[in-house]
Tab-separated table of C-alpha atoms in Angstrom:
chain	number	residue	atom	x	y	z
A	1	MET	CA	31.119	-26.725	46.578
A	2	ASN	CA	32.883	-28.186	49.588
A	3	LYS	CA	34.147	-31.735	49.871
A	4	LEU	CA	31.335	-32.877	52.174
A	5	ALA	CA	28.698	-31.661	49.714
A	6	ALA	CA	30.465	-33.487	46.906
A	7	LYS	CA	30.228	-36.703	48.904
A	8	ARG	CA	26.520	-36.270	49.343
A	9	ILE	CA	25.693	-36.066	45.643
A	10	THR	CA	28.142	-38.584	44.206
A	11	THR	CA	27.272	-42.271	44.142
A	12	PHE	CA	29.421	-45.378	43.848
A	13	LYS	CA	27.508	-47.676	41.516
A	14	ILE	CA	27.702	-51.491	41.670
A	15	GLY	CA	26.284	-53.795	39.000
A	16	ILE	CA	25.428	-57.333	40.133
A	17	THR	CA	25.095	-59.920	37.392
A	18	GLY	CA	25.408	-63.625	36.707
A	19	ASN	CA	23.503	-66.435	35.070
A	20	SER	CA	20.241	-67.999	36.233
A	21	CYS	CA	20.180	-69.352	39.795
A	22	THR	CA	23.734	-68.370	40.656
A	23	GLY	CA	22.636	-66.246	43.626
A	24	LYS	CA	22.366	-62.642	42.412
A	25	THR	CA	19.373	-61.889	44.624
A	26	LEU	CA	21.167	-63.306	47.666
A	27	ILE	CA	23.966	-60.802	47.079
A	28	ARG	CA	21.591	-57.888	46.525
A	29	ASN	CA	19.604	-58.735	49.666
A	30	ALA	CA	22.806	-58.920	51.702
A	31	LEU	CA	23.906	-55.505	50.450
A	32	GLN	CA	20.497	-54.098	51.289
A	33	ARG	CA	20.776	-55.379	54.867
A	34	TYR	CA	24.167	-53.670	55.102
A	35	GLY	CA	22.618	-50.305	54.206
A	36	VAL	CA	23.139	-50.183	50.438
A	37	ASN	CA	20.273	-48.955	48.270
A	38	THR	CA	19.496	-51.697	45.749
A	39	LEU	CA	17.336	-52.366	42.705
A	40	ASP	CA	16.282	-55.587	41.004
A	41	ALA	CA	16.017	-54.117	37.510
A	42	GLU	CA	14.220	-57.045	35.906
A	43	GLU	CA	11.742	-57.314	38.787
A	44	ALA	CA	11.007	-53.583	38.564
A	45	VAL	CA	10.075	-53.870	34.890
A	46	MET	CA	8.057	-57.044	35.475
A	47	GLN	CA	6.155	-55.257	38.225
A	48	MET	CA	5.471	-52.444	35.792
A	49	LEU	CA	3.921	-55.005	33.459
A	50	ALA	CA	1.944	-56.631	36.263
A	51	ASP	CA	0.554	-53.283	37.439
A	52	ASN	CA	-0.404	-52.212	33.941
A	53	PRO	CA	-0.110	-55.013	31.354
A	54	TYR	CA	-0.955	-52.604	28.548
A	55	LYS	CA	1.708	-50.023	29.370
A	56	LEU	CA	4.279	-51.850	27.266
A	57	SER	CA	1.822	-53.415	24.841
A	58	ILE	CA	3.276	-51.464	21.946
A	59	ARG	CA	6.495	-53.424	22.503
A	60	LEU	CA	5.053	-56.850	23.297
A	61	THR	CA	1.582	-57.440	21.851
A	62	ASP	CA	2.743	-58.070	18.290
A	63	HIS	CA	4.942	-60.936	19.513
A	64	PHE	CA	3.065	-62.382	22.487
A	65	GLY	CA	-0.487	-61.055	22.493
A	66	SER	CA	-2.914	-62.987	24.664
A	67	ASP	CA	-0.307	-65.699	25.285
A	68	VAL	CA	0.967	-63.726	28.284
A	69	ILE	CA	-2.417	-62.596	29.655
A	70	ASP	CA	-4.276	-64.788	32.141
A	71	SER	CA	-8.019	-65.514	32.257
A	72	ARG	CA	-8.612	-62.346	34.306
A	73	GLY	CA	-6.864	-60.116	31.794
A	74	ARG	CA	-3.725	-59.680	33.886
A	75	PHE	CA	-0.133	-60.069	32.805
A	76	SER	CA	1.094	-63.562	33.715
A	77	ARG	CA	4.778	-63.969	34.488
A	78	LYS	CA	4.302	-67.735	34.596
A	79	LYS	CA	2.916	-67.837	31.048
A	80	LEU	CA	5.677	-65.541	29.847
A	81	ALA	CA	8.348	-67.720	31.469
A	82	ALA	CA	6.927	-70.811	29.756
A	83	ILE	CA	7.296	-69.084	26.387
A	84	LEU	CA	10.810	-67.805	27.053
A	85	TYR	CA	12.045	-71.213	28.236
A	86	THR	CA	10.753	-73.036	25.175
A	87	ASP	CA	11.108	-70.581	22.280
A	88	SER	CA	14.555	-69.037	21.752
A	89	GLU	CA	13.349	-66.754	18.966
A	90	LYS	CA	10.608	-65.252	21.119
A	91	LYS	CA	13.066	-64.874	23.990
A	92	ALA	CA	15.364	-62.888	21.693
A	93	MET	CA	12.407	-60.702	20.681
A	94	PHE	CA	11.460	-60.196	24.319
A	95	ASP	CA	14.987	-59.140	25.252
A	96	GLU	CA	15.115	-56.745	22.300
A	97	LYS	CA	11.839	-55.070	23.303
A	98	LEU	CA	12.407	-54.953	27.059
A	99	ASN	CA	16.118	-54.198	27.306
A	100	PRO	CA	15.689	-50.470	26.526
A	101	VAL	CA	13.059	-50.261	29.273
A	102	ILE	CA	15.353	-52.026	31.738
A	103	ARG	CA	18.229	-49.698	30.845
A	104	GLU	CA	16.059	-46.658	31.524
A	105	GLU	CA	14.965	-48.095	34.875
A	106	ILE	CA	18.596	-48.693	35.829
A	107	LYS	CA	19.586	-45.131	34.942
A	108	ARG	CA	16.586	-43.709	36.804
A	109	PHE	CA	17.666	-45.559	39.943
A	110	LEU	CA	21.388	-44.822	39.689
A	111	TYR	CA	21.029	-41.125	38.980
A	112	GLY	CA	17.884	-40.363	40.985
A	113	PRO	CA	18.001	-38.046	44.008
A	114	MET	CA	17.248	-40.639	46.699
A	115	GLY	CA	19.669	-43.053	48.278
A	116	SER	CA	23.041	-43.482	49.928
A	117	HIS	CA	26.612	-43.105	48.723
A	118	ILE	CA	26.535	-46.676	47.382
A	119	ARG	CA	23.850	-48.135	45.133
A	120	ALA	CA	23.646	-51.601	43.597
A	121	VAL	CA	21.619	-52.944	40.684
A	122	GLU	CA	20.869	-56.608	40.066
A	123	SER	CA	20.446	-57.425	36.377
A	124	PRO	CA	21.079	-60.828	34.744
A	125	LEU	CA	21.658	-59.188	31.346
A	126	LEU	CA	23.751	-56.291	32.571
A	127	LEU	CA	26.706	-57.247	30.368
A	128	GLU	CA	24.623	-58.358	27.402
A	129	MET	CA	22.762	-55.031	27.402
A	130	ASP	CA	26.057	-53.137	27.264
A	131	THR	CA	25.389	-51.166	30.452
A	132	MET	CA	28.852	-51.670	31.986
A	133	HIS	CA	29.681	-48.004	31.499
A	134	LEU	CA	26.966	-47.023	34.007
A	135	PHE	CA	28.796	-48.679	36.918
A	136	ASP	CA	31.976	-48.201	38.908
A	137	GLU	CA	32.274	-51.945	39.505
A	138	ILE	CA	30.685	-55.076	38.051
A	139	TRP	CA	30.219	-58.021	40.421
A	140	VAL	CA	29.526	-61.401	38.845
A	141	VAL	CA	27.989	-64.163	40.960
A	142	THR	CA	28.960	-67.720	40.066
A	143	THR	CA	28.249	-71.231	41.255
A	144	ARG	CA	29.239	-74.737	40.254
A	145	PRO	CA	27.283	-75.995	37.199
A	146	GLU	CA	25.740	-78.966	38.994
A	147	ILE	CA	24.417	-76.686	41.742
A	148	GLN	CA	23.046	-74.230	39.195
A	149	ILE	CA	21.170	-76.981	37.347
A	150	GLN	CA	19.648	-78.346	40.555
A	151	ARG	CA	18.533	-74.878	41.650
A	152	LEU	CA	16.931	-74.229	38.274
A	153	MET	CA	15.091	-77.531	38.318
A	154	THR	CA	13.779	-76.838	41.822
A	155	ARG	CA	12.900	-73.158	41.382
A	156	ASP	CA	11.242	-73.337	37.976
A	157	GLN	CA	10.135	-76.973	37.986
A	158	LEU	CA	12.200	-77.753	34.916
A	159	SER	CA	13.516	-81.054	33.676
A	160	GLU	CA	17.284	-81.476	33.627
A	161	ALA	CA	17.245	-81.097	29.833
A	162	GLU	CA	15.251	-77.853	30.070
A	163	ALA	CA	17.606	-76.504	32.716
A	164	ASN	CA	20.624	-77.316	30.571
A	165	ASN	CA	19.006	-75.680	27.538
A	166	LEU	CA	18.414	-72.502	29.514
A	167	ILE	CA	22.007	-72.416	30.735
A	168	ASP	CA	23.335	-73.058	27.229
A	169	SER	CA	21.326	-70.090	25.924
A	170	GLN	CA	23.209	-67.700	28.249
A	171	TRP	CA	26.698	-66.316	28.106
A	172	SER	CA	29.149	-68.598	29.873
A	173	GLN	CA	30.220	-67.886	33.432
A	174	ASP	CA	33.836	-67.660	32.250
A	175	LYS	CA	32.950	-64.920	29.773
A	176	LYS	CA	31.148	-62.909	32.434
A	177	ILE	CA	34.023	-63.365	34.879
A	178	ALA	CA	36.449	-61.971	32.308
A	179	MET	CA	34.282	-58.847	31.931
A	180	SER	CA	33.771	-58.207	35.654
A	181	ASP	CA	35.689	-56.522	38.468
A	182	ARG	CA	34.691	-58.879	41.292
A	183	VAL	CA	33.731	-62.546	41.436
A	184	ILE	CA	31.543	-63.934	44.232
A	185	ASP	CA	31.399	-67.722	44.438
A	186	ASN	CA	28.002	-68.850	45.723
A	187	SER	CA	28.707	-72.572	45.639
A	188	GLY	CA	28.982	-72.982	49.401
A	189	GLU	CA	26.905	-72.149	52.445
A	190	ILE	CA	25.037	-68.850	52.641
A	191	HIS	CA	27.232	-67.558	55.472
A	192	GLN	CA	30.311	-68.162	53.312
A	193	THR	CA	28.804	-66.148	50.462
A	194	GLU	CA	27.738	-63.331	52.756
A	195	SER	CA	31.225	-63.237	54.247
A	196	GLN	CA	32.573	-62.523	50.754
A	197	VAL	CA	30.022	-59.747	50.328
A	198	ARG	CA	30.921	-58.117	53.652
A	199	LYS	CA	34.636	-58.191	52.822
A	200	ILE	CA	34.155	-56.653	49.397
A	201	LEU	CA	31.713	-54.044	50.684
A	202	ASP	CA	34.195	-53.019	53.393
A	203	GLU	CA	36.796	-52.498	50.651
A	204	VAL	CA	34.335	-50.445	48.621
A	205	LYS	CA	33.352	-48.313	51.629
A	206	HIS	CA	37.004	-47.679	52.420
A	207	ARG	CA	37.566	-46.560	48.852
A	208	VAL	CA	34.422	-44.417	48.768
A	209	TYR	CA	35.044	-42.507	51.972
A	210	LYS	CA	38.818	-42.337	51.652
A	211	VAL	CA	38.823	-40.715	48.211
A	212	GLY	CA	35.713	-38.688	48.991
A	213	ILE	CA	33.592	-39.687	46.031
């Protein structure tokens, strides 16, 4: 196999992670605009549930049952979110049941035939699920705590206490930084964050095409 062919079948894999409302999706969307194939792993699995709420019933029904089904018999992400925000034990059960499905979706995307030389996966529990070994680099997205709390309150209509409880239930930003290869600070303006992304992506592209992976 010649060097050009090797380039075509080998992929540089980026994992994007971070806590709630730090800006992971902003980073993934920026990469997508710059030509990188991307996946929101959690969204992909949630869409699977929305399209066929019974497909994963063997994993979920025993713990959630009709609590996550709306009046029309469809899976309700809003009802599920309400449970996960208020019941830590059920959230742990949910993560235990869904994490294997998310891991399989990540592997399907990373090792599938379609795509470019660089692929990126957004997953808030990437480190917690022990999927680091699937990636060439882990990027963690951070923001100042006061900004994170305000974003959570606005996005999910939470009280300040609820937002703090959700943050406290997650691994700390410092812990995730220590386990990652790159840190993107999303505390400032969007153009400042995207400038960081462009700089890092240029470094990655230089590495990818220079070493011929």
